Amino acid sequence: MKAQRSKAALLFTALTTITSLTALTALTGGTSQAATAGGKTPDGRRAAAGLEKIGDFGSNPGALGMYRYAPEGLPAKSPVVLVLHGCTQDAATYFEGAGWQKAADEGKFSVVAPQQEQANNANKCFNWFQSGDTGRGKGEALSIKQMVDRTVADLDADPSRVFITGLSAGGAMTASMLAAYPDVFKGGAVVAGLPHGCADSVAEAFTCMNPGVSKQPAEWGDLVRAADPDHSGARPKVSVWHGTGDTTVAPVNAEESVKQWTDVLGADQKADATEELQGGTTRSDYENADGDVVVRSYLVDGMPHGTPVKPDEGCGKAGQYFLDTICSTGHITADWGLGG
C-alpha cells in the first residue's frame, strides 16, 4: 500500500523538478548547504547530540523513521513535543536548526522527530497531499501517532500534554495530525504550512502552495471535523506562523489556516488583540466565547520561506530556511506553557 501511494509522491517531485527547482526544494524548507553540512552517520544521516533512533514503535504503515530526544533526568509525566522537518531535510536538521534540544532541556520535555524516508517521497517531504497518509488510522499519520504511544509508554510521559509543530510540508502534516487526532494533541503550531485538506492530488498541491486556495471558514472547518467525525471533546489550540515574503507557500495560506482553526475552535475572524513583537512580527489573538485564546497568528514582515530563529538568544541556528528574525520555538513553547 505504501509503495502505491508513493507513486504520486514521486510524480509530485518529478513534476516540481521540471517546473521549478526552487518550488521543489522549498515545499517545506528545502535543501541547502546549511541543511546538509556537518557530521554524518555511516548511512548519510546527520547526527544530533542526544537524538536517538527508535526502532520498533508499531506497525508503522507510513514507513517513517522515529528519532527522539529525552533530556537527562526527565521526570515522569513530562510533556512530549513532535517536530516535523521540511522537504529534503531530516529529523536532525530540523531538531538542531530550530533549537529544540535547548528548549527541551530548559522546558523538561521530550522531543519526537519523525523522519520521512526517500523511499516514500524522493524529496523527503511528508505526503501532506495524499489522503492515505493524512487520515486517522492511515499511513504516515498513524505512524506518527504510534510514535506518541511508544514515547508515552517508554518515558511514562503525560498523554494529556502532547504537542506538535512542523515546517511547510511538515506544517501541513501538523495541521492534518491536529485534524485527524484531536484526542491526542493539546496544541499545535503550523510554520509556513497550509490548511488541512487543501489538497488531495498533485495538481491541487501546486495550487494550494501558490497562489493558494480561498474557502469560507465553515468549509475549511468542515474538512477538519470530517477527519474525525466521532470526536466531541476538546480540540487542540493552534498557532500559525508565516513570513509575508514567502513566495513558496503563499502567505494567503496563513489567512486561510486562521479561517479554518477559528471556525473549528469557536472564534470569529476578527482578532481580539494584536501585538508587535521582535523581528517585525505581528501577533494576533483570536478568542472563543469564553475569552480563551484558541488561535494565534504570527506574521513576520518580509520573511521568506522558513522557520524563524534567533541564534544570538540561543535559539536555533541561522541558515537557509532557518531565518534570523524571532525565536519561534520560544514563543511556541511559551504558548503551550512549556517554558523553562
mmCIF file of C-alpha atoms in Angstrom, residues 48-243:
data_model
loop_
_atom_site.group_PDB
_atom_site.id
_atom_site.type_symbol
_atom_site.label_atom_id
_atom_site.label_comp_id
_atom_site.label_asym_id
_atom_site.label_seq_id
_atom_site.Cartn_x
_atom_site.Cartn_y
_atom_site.Cartn_z
ATOM 1 C CA ALA A 48 22.439 15.304 16.539
ATOM 2 C CA ALA A 49 23.657 15.084 20.111
ATOM 3 C CA GLY A 50 21.213 13.004 22.100
ATOM 4 C CA LEU A 51 18.800 12.330 19.226
ATOM 5 C CA GLU A 52 18.245 8.577 19.370
ATOM 6 C CA LYS A 53 16.770 6.394 16.668
ATOM 7 C CA ILE A 54 13.873 4.271 17.928
ATOM 8 C CA GLY A 55 13.277 1.035 16.093
ATOM 9 C CA ASP A 56 10.090 -0.896 16.786
ATOM 10 C CA PHE A 57 7.290 1.575 17.520
ATOM 11 C CA GLY A 58 4.340 -0.190 15.931
ATOM 12 C CA SER A 59 3.106 -1.342 12.550
ATOM 13 C CA ASN A 60 4.428 1.904 11.006
ATOM 14 C CA PRO A 61 2.241 1.856 7.873
ATOM 15 C CA GLY A 62 3.794 5.119 6.681
ATOM 16 C CA ALA A 63 7.317 3.608 6.771
ATOM 17 C CA LEU A 64 8.724 6.620 8.640
ATOM 18 C CA GLY A 65 11.798 6.799 10.825
ATOM 19 C CA MET A 66 11.464 7.714 14.507
ATOM 20 C CA TYR A 67 14.025 9.801 16.383
ATOM 21 C CA ARG A 68 13.726 11.017 19.962
ATOM 22 C CA TYR A 69 15.454 13.237 22.484
ATOM 23 C CA ALA A 70 14.916 12.895 26.223
ATOM 24 C CA PRO A 71 16.789 15.355 28.476
ATOM 25 C CA GLU A 72 18.825 13.851 31.282
ATOM 26 C CA GLY A 73 16.799 13.496 34.441
ATOM 27 C CA LEU A 74 13.478 13.910 32.669
ATOM 28 C CA PRO A 75 10.755 13.401 35.299
ATOM 29 C CA ALA A 76 7.742 11.173 34.835
ATOM 30 C CA LYS A 77 4.569 12.707 33.415
ATOM 31 C CA SER A 78 6.539 15.185 31.327
ATOM 32 C CA PRO A 79 5.171 16.669 28.095
ATOM 33 C CA VAL A 80 6.010 15.400 24.610
ATOM 34 C CA VAL A 81 6.648 17.621 21.579
ATOM 35 C CA LEU A 82 6.693 16.329 17.985
ATOM 36 C CA VAL A 83 8.676 18.300 15.390
ATOM 37 C CA LEU A 84 8.227 17.610 11.664
ATOM 38 C CA HIS A 85 11.009 18.594 9.271
ATOM 39 C CA GLY A 86 10.730 20.141 5.823
ATOM 40 C CA CYS A 87 11.421 18.629 2.425
ATOM 41 C CA THR A 88 14.962 17.308 1.788
ATOM 42 C CA GLN A 89 15.704 17.840 5.473
ATOM 43 C CA ASP A 90 15.886 15.090 8.047
ATOM 44 C CA ALA A 91 14.978 14.802 11.709
ATOM 45 C CA ALA A 92 18.367 16.015 12.919
ATOM 46 C CA THR A 93 18.423 19.039 10.620
ATOM 47 C CA TYR A 94 15.174 20.392 11.974
ATOM 48 C CA PHE A 95 15.799 19.403 15.586
ATOM 49 C CA GLU A 96 19.077 21.314 15.609
ATOM 50 C CA GLY A 97 18.233 24.173 13.273
ATOM 51 C CA ALA A 98 15.084 25.224 15.128
ATOM 52 C CA GLY A 99 16.712 24.875 18.559
ATOM 53 C CA TRP A 100 14.621 22.094 20.006
ATOM 54 C CA GLN A 101 17.321 20.498 22.158
ATOM 55 C CA LYS A 102 17.874 23.636 24.237
ATOM 56 C CA ALA A 103 14.116 24.145 24.503
ATOM 57 C CA ALA A 104 13.636 20.571 25.725
ATOM 58 C CA ASP A 105 16.459 20.862 28.268
ATOM 59 C CA GLU A 106 15.019 24.058 29.694
ATOM 60 C CA GLY A 107 11.362 23.045 29.497
ATOM 61 C CA LYS A 108 11.870 19.456 30.661
ATOM 62 C CA PHE A 109 10.017 17.691 27.882
ATOM 63 C CA SER A 110 10.896 15.015 25.354
ATOM 64 C CA VAL A 111 11.066 15.647 21.610
ATOM 65 C CA VAL A 112 9.966 13.152 18.963
ATOM 66 C CA ALA A 113 11.261 13.889 15.457
ATOM 67 C CA PRO A 114 9.564 11.794 12.765
ATOM 68 C CA GLN A 115 11.649 11.397 9.612
ATOM 69 C CA GLN A 116 10.386 10.969 6.082
ATOM 70 C CA GLU A 117 12.370 8.433 4.085
ATOM 71 C CA GLN A 118 13.375 8.833 0.463
ATOM 72 C CA ALA A 119 11.658 5.568 -0.486
ATOM 73 C CA ASN A 120 8.334 7.249 0.366
ATOM 74 C CA ASN A 121 8.971 10.604 -1.262
ATOM 75 C CA ALA A 122 12.019 11.333 -3.419
ATOM 76 C CA ASN A 123 12.304 14.817 -1.919
ATOM 77 C CA LYS A 124 11.672 13.541 1.627
ATOM 78 C CA CYS A 125 8.500 15.613 2.035
ATOM 79 C CA PHE A 126 5.793 14.340 4.322
ATOM 80 C CA ASN A 127 2.950 13.376 1.986
ATOM 81 C CA TRP A 128 0.525 16.076 3.124
ATOM 82 C CA PHE A 129 -1.378 15.976 -0.192
ATOM 83 C CA GLN A 130 -2.325 12.276 -0.011
ATOM 84 C CA SER A 131 -5.411 11.290 1.962
ATOM 85 C CA GLY A 132 -3.922 7.827 2.505
ATOM 86 C CA ASP A 133 -1.195 9.438 4.597
ATOM 87 C CA THR A 134 -3.141 12.155 6.400
ATOM 88 C CA GLY A 135 -6.290 10.335 7.540
ATOM 89 C CA ARG A 136 -6.895 8.964 11.009
ATOM 90 C CA GLY A 137 -5.626 5.406 11.273
ATOM 91 C CA LYS A 138 -3.787 5.598 7.944
ATOM 92 C CA GLY A 139 -0.275 5.789 6.547
ATOM 93 C CA GLU A 140 2.114 8.419 7.838
ATOM 94 C CA ALA A 141 -0.472 9.889 10.216
ATOM 95 C CA LEU A 142 -0.844 6.563 12.015
ATOM 96 C CA SER A 143 2.936 6.098 12.114
ATOM 97 C CA ILE A 144 3.287 9.473 13.856
ATOM 98 C CA LYS A 145 0.514 8.556 16.307
ATOM 99 C CA GLN A 146 2.348 5.311 17.085
ATOM 100 C CA MET A 147 5.478 7.319 17.900
ATOM 101 C CA VAL A 148 3.452 9.195 20.501
ATOM 102 C CA ASP A 149 2.201 5.939 22.014
ATOM 103 C CA ARG A 150 5.705 4.481 22.168
ATOM 104 C CA THR A 151 7.094 7.615 23.846
ATOM 105 C CA VAL A 152 4.327 7.822 26.422
ATOM 106 C CA ALA A 153 4.969 4.156 27.290
ATOM 107 C CA ASP A 154 8.777 4.376 27.321
ATOM 108 C CA LEU A 155 9.117 7.610 29.286
ATOM 109 C CA ASP A 156 5.935 7.495 31.375
ATOM 110 C CA ALA A 157 5.116 10.787 29.691
ATOM 111 C CA ASP A 158 1.901 12.741 30.157
ATOM 112 C CA PRO A 159 -0.566 11.750 27.391
ATOM 113 C CA SER A 160 -2.619 14.885 28.096
ATOM 114 C CA ARG A 161 0.324 17.166 27.208
ATOM 115 C CA VAL A 162 1.381 16.164 23.706
ATOM 116 C CA PHE A 163 2.097 18.924 21.183
ATOM 117 C CA ILE A 164 3.123 19.069 17.517
ATOM 118 C CA THR A 165 4.746 21.526 15.120
ATOM 119 C CA GLY A 166 6.354 21.406 11.696
ATOM 120 C CA LEU A 167 7.715 23.422 8.795
ATOM 121 C CA SER A 168 5.919 23.720 5.420
ATOM 122 C CA ALA A 169 5.105 20.148 4.308
ATOM 123 C CA GLY A 170 5.788 19.305 7.945
ATOM 124 C CA GLY A 171 3.485 22.195 8.821
ATOM 125 C CA ALA A 172 0.798 20.904 6.503
ATOM 126 C CA MET A 173 1.163 17.466 8.081
ATOM 127 C CA THR A 174 0.943 19.098 11.505
ATOM 128 C CA ALA A 175 -2.436 20.562 10.533
ATOM 129 C CA SER A 176 -3.590 17.128 9.384
ATOM 130 C CA MET A 177 -2.447 15.481 12.607
ATOM 131 C CA LEU A 178 -4.387 18.058 14.636
ATOM 132 C CA ALA A 179 -7.437 17.318 12.490
ATOM 133 C CA ALA A 180 -7.160 13.531 12.494
ATOM 134 C CA TYR A 181 -6.120 13.145 16.151
ATOM 135 C CA PRO A 182 -7.738 15.915 18.210
ATOM 136 C CA ASP A 183 -7.818 13.484 21.127
ATOM 137 C CA VAL A 184 -4.018 13.108 21.080
ATOM 138 C CA PHE A 185 -2.710 16.676 20.861
ATOM 139 C CA LYS A 186 -3.195 19.585 23.241
ATOM 140 C CA GLY A 187 -1.728 22.173 20.888
ATOM 141 C CA GLY A 188 -0.039 22.666 17.541
ATOM 142 C CA ALA A 189 1.985 25.214 15.592
ATOM 143 C CA VAL A 190 1.899 25.321 11.788
ATOM 144 C CA VAL A 191 5.035 27.014 10.402
ATOM 145 C CA ALA A 192 4.901 28.163 6.747
ATOM 146 C CA GLY A 193 2.292 25.474 6.183
ATOM 147 C CA LEU A 194 -1.173 25.033 4.727
ATOM 148 C CA PRO A 195 -4.708 24.320 5.920
ATOM 149 C CA HIS A 196 -5.699 20.722 6.456
ATOM 150 C CA GLY A 197 -7.467 19.229 3.451
ATOM 151 C CA CYS A 198 -6.351 21.864 0.964
ATOM 152 C CA ALA A 199 -5.015 19.273 -1.494
ATOM 153 C CA ASP A 200 -5.758 15.675 -2.336
ATOM 154 C CA SER A 201 -3.769 15.443 -5.549
ATOM 155 C CA VAL A 202 -0.530 16.649 -7.124
ATOM 156 C CA ALA A 203 -2.270 19.350 -9.167
ATOM 157 C CA GLU A 204 -4.152 20.633 -6.126
ATOM 158 C CA ALA A 205 -0.927 20.707 -4.105
ATOM 159 C CA PHE A 206 0.694 23.157 -6.526
ATOM 160 C CA THR A 207 -2.346 25.418 -6.445
ATOM 161 C CA CYS A 208 -2.549 25.345 -2.652
ATOM 162 C CA MET A 209 1.098 26.287 -2.279
ATOM 163 C CA ASN A 210 0.922 29.247 -4.619
ATOM 164 C CA PRO A 211 -1.248 31.210 -5.300
ATOM 165 C CA GLY A 212 -3.272 29.479 -2.563
ATOM 166 C CA VAL A 213 -6.906 28.460 -2.219
ATOM 167 C CA SER A 214 -9.636 30.506 -0.541
ATOM 168 C CA LYS A 215 -12.655 28.951 1.172
ATOM 169 C CA GLN A 216 -15.256 30.099 3.643
ATOM 170 C CA PRO A 217 -14.340 29.430 7.290
ATOM 171 C CA ALA A 218 -17.061 26.782 7.633
ATOM 172 C CA GLU A 219 -15.809 24.992 4.512
ATOM 173 C CA TRP A 220 -12.317 24.778 5.980
ATOM 174 C CA GLY A 221 -13.733 23.811 9.351
ATOM 175 C CA ASP A 222 -15.802 21.012 7.846
ATOM 176 C CA LEU A 223 -12.628 19.448 6.441
ATOM 177 C CA VAL A 224 -11.204 19.268 9.959
ATOM 178 C CA ARG A 225 -14.403 17.945 11.508
ATOM 179 C CA ALA A 226 -14.666 15.269 8.821
ATOM 180 C CA ALA A 227 -11.197 13.982 9.712
ATOM 181 C CA ASP A 228 -12.566 12.553 12.986
ATOM 182 C CA PRO A 229 -16.355 12.799 12.779
ATOM 183 C CA ASP A 230 -16.921 10.974 16.056
ATOM 184 C CA HIS A 231 -14.874 13.436 18.113
ATOM 185 C CA SER A 232 -16.903 15.532 20.533
ATOM 186 C CA GLY A 233 -14.338 16.605 23.123
ATOM 187 C CA ALA A 234 -11.856 19.435 23.431
ATOM 188 C CA ARG A 235 -9.648 20.305 20.481
ATOM 189 C CA PRO A 236 -6.033 21.496 20.406
ATOM 190 C CA LYS A 237 -5.272 25.211 20.254
ATOM 191 C CA VAL A 238 -3.335 26.267 17.172
ATOM 192 C CA SER A 239 -0.771 28.904 16.227
ATOM 193 C CA VAL A 240 0.027 29.805 12.631
ATOM 194 C CA TRP A 241 3.457 31.183 11.634
ATOM 195 C CA HIS A 242 4.241 32.694 8.234
ATOM 196 C CA GLY A 243 6.534 35.207 6.563
#
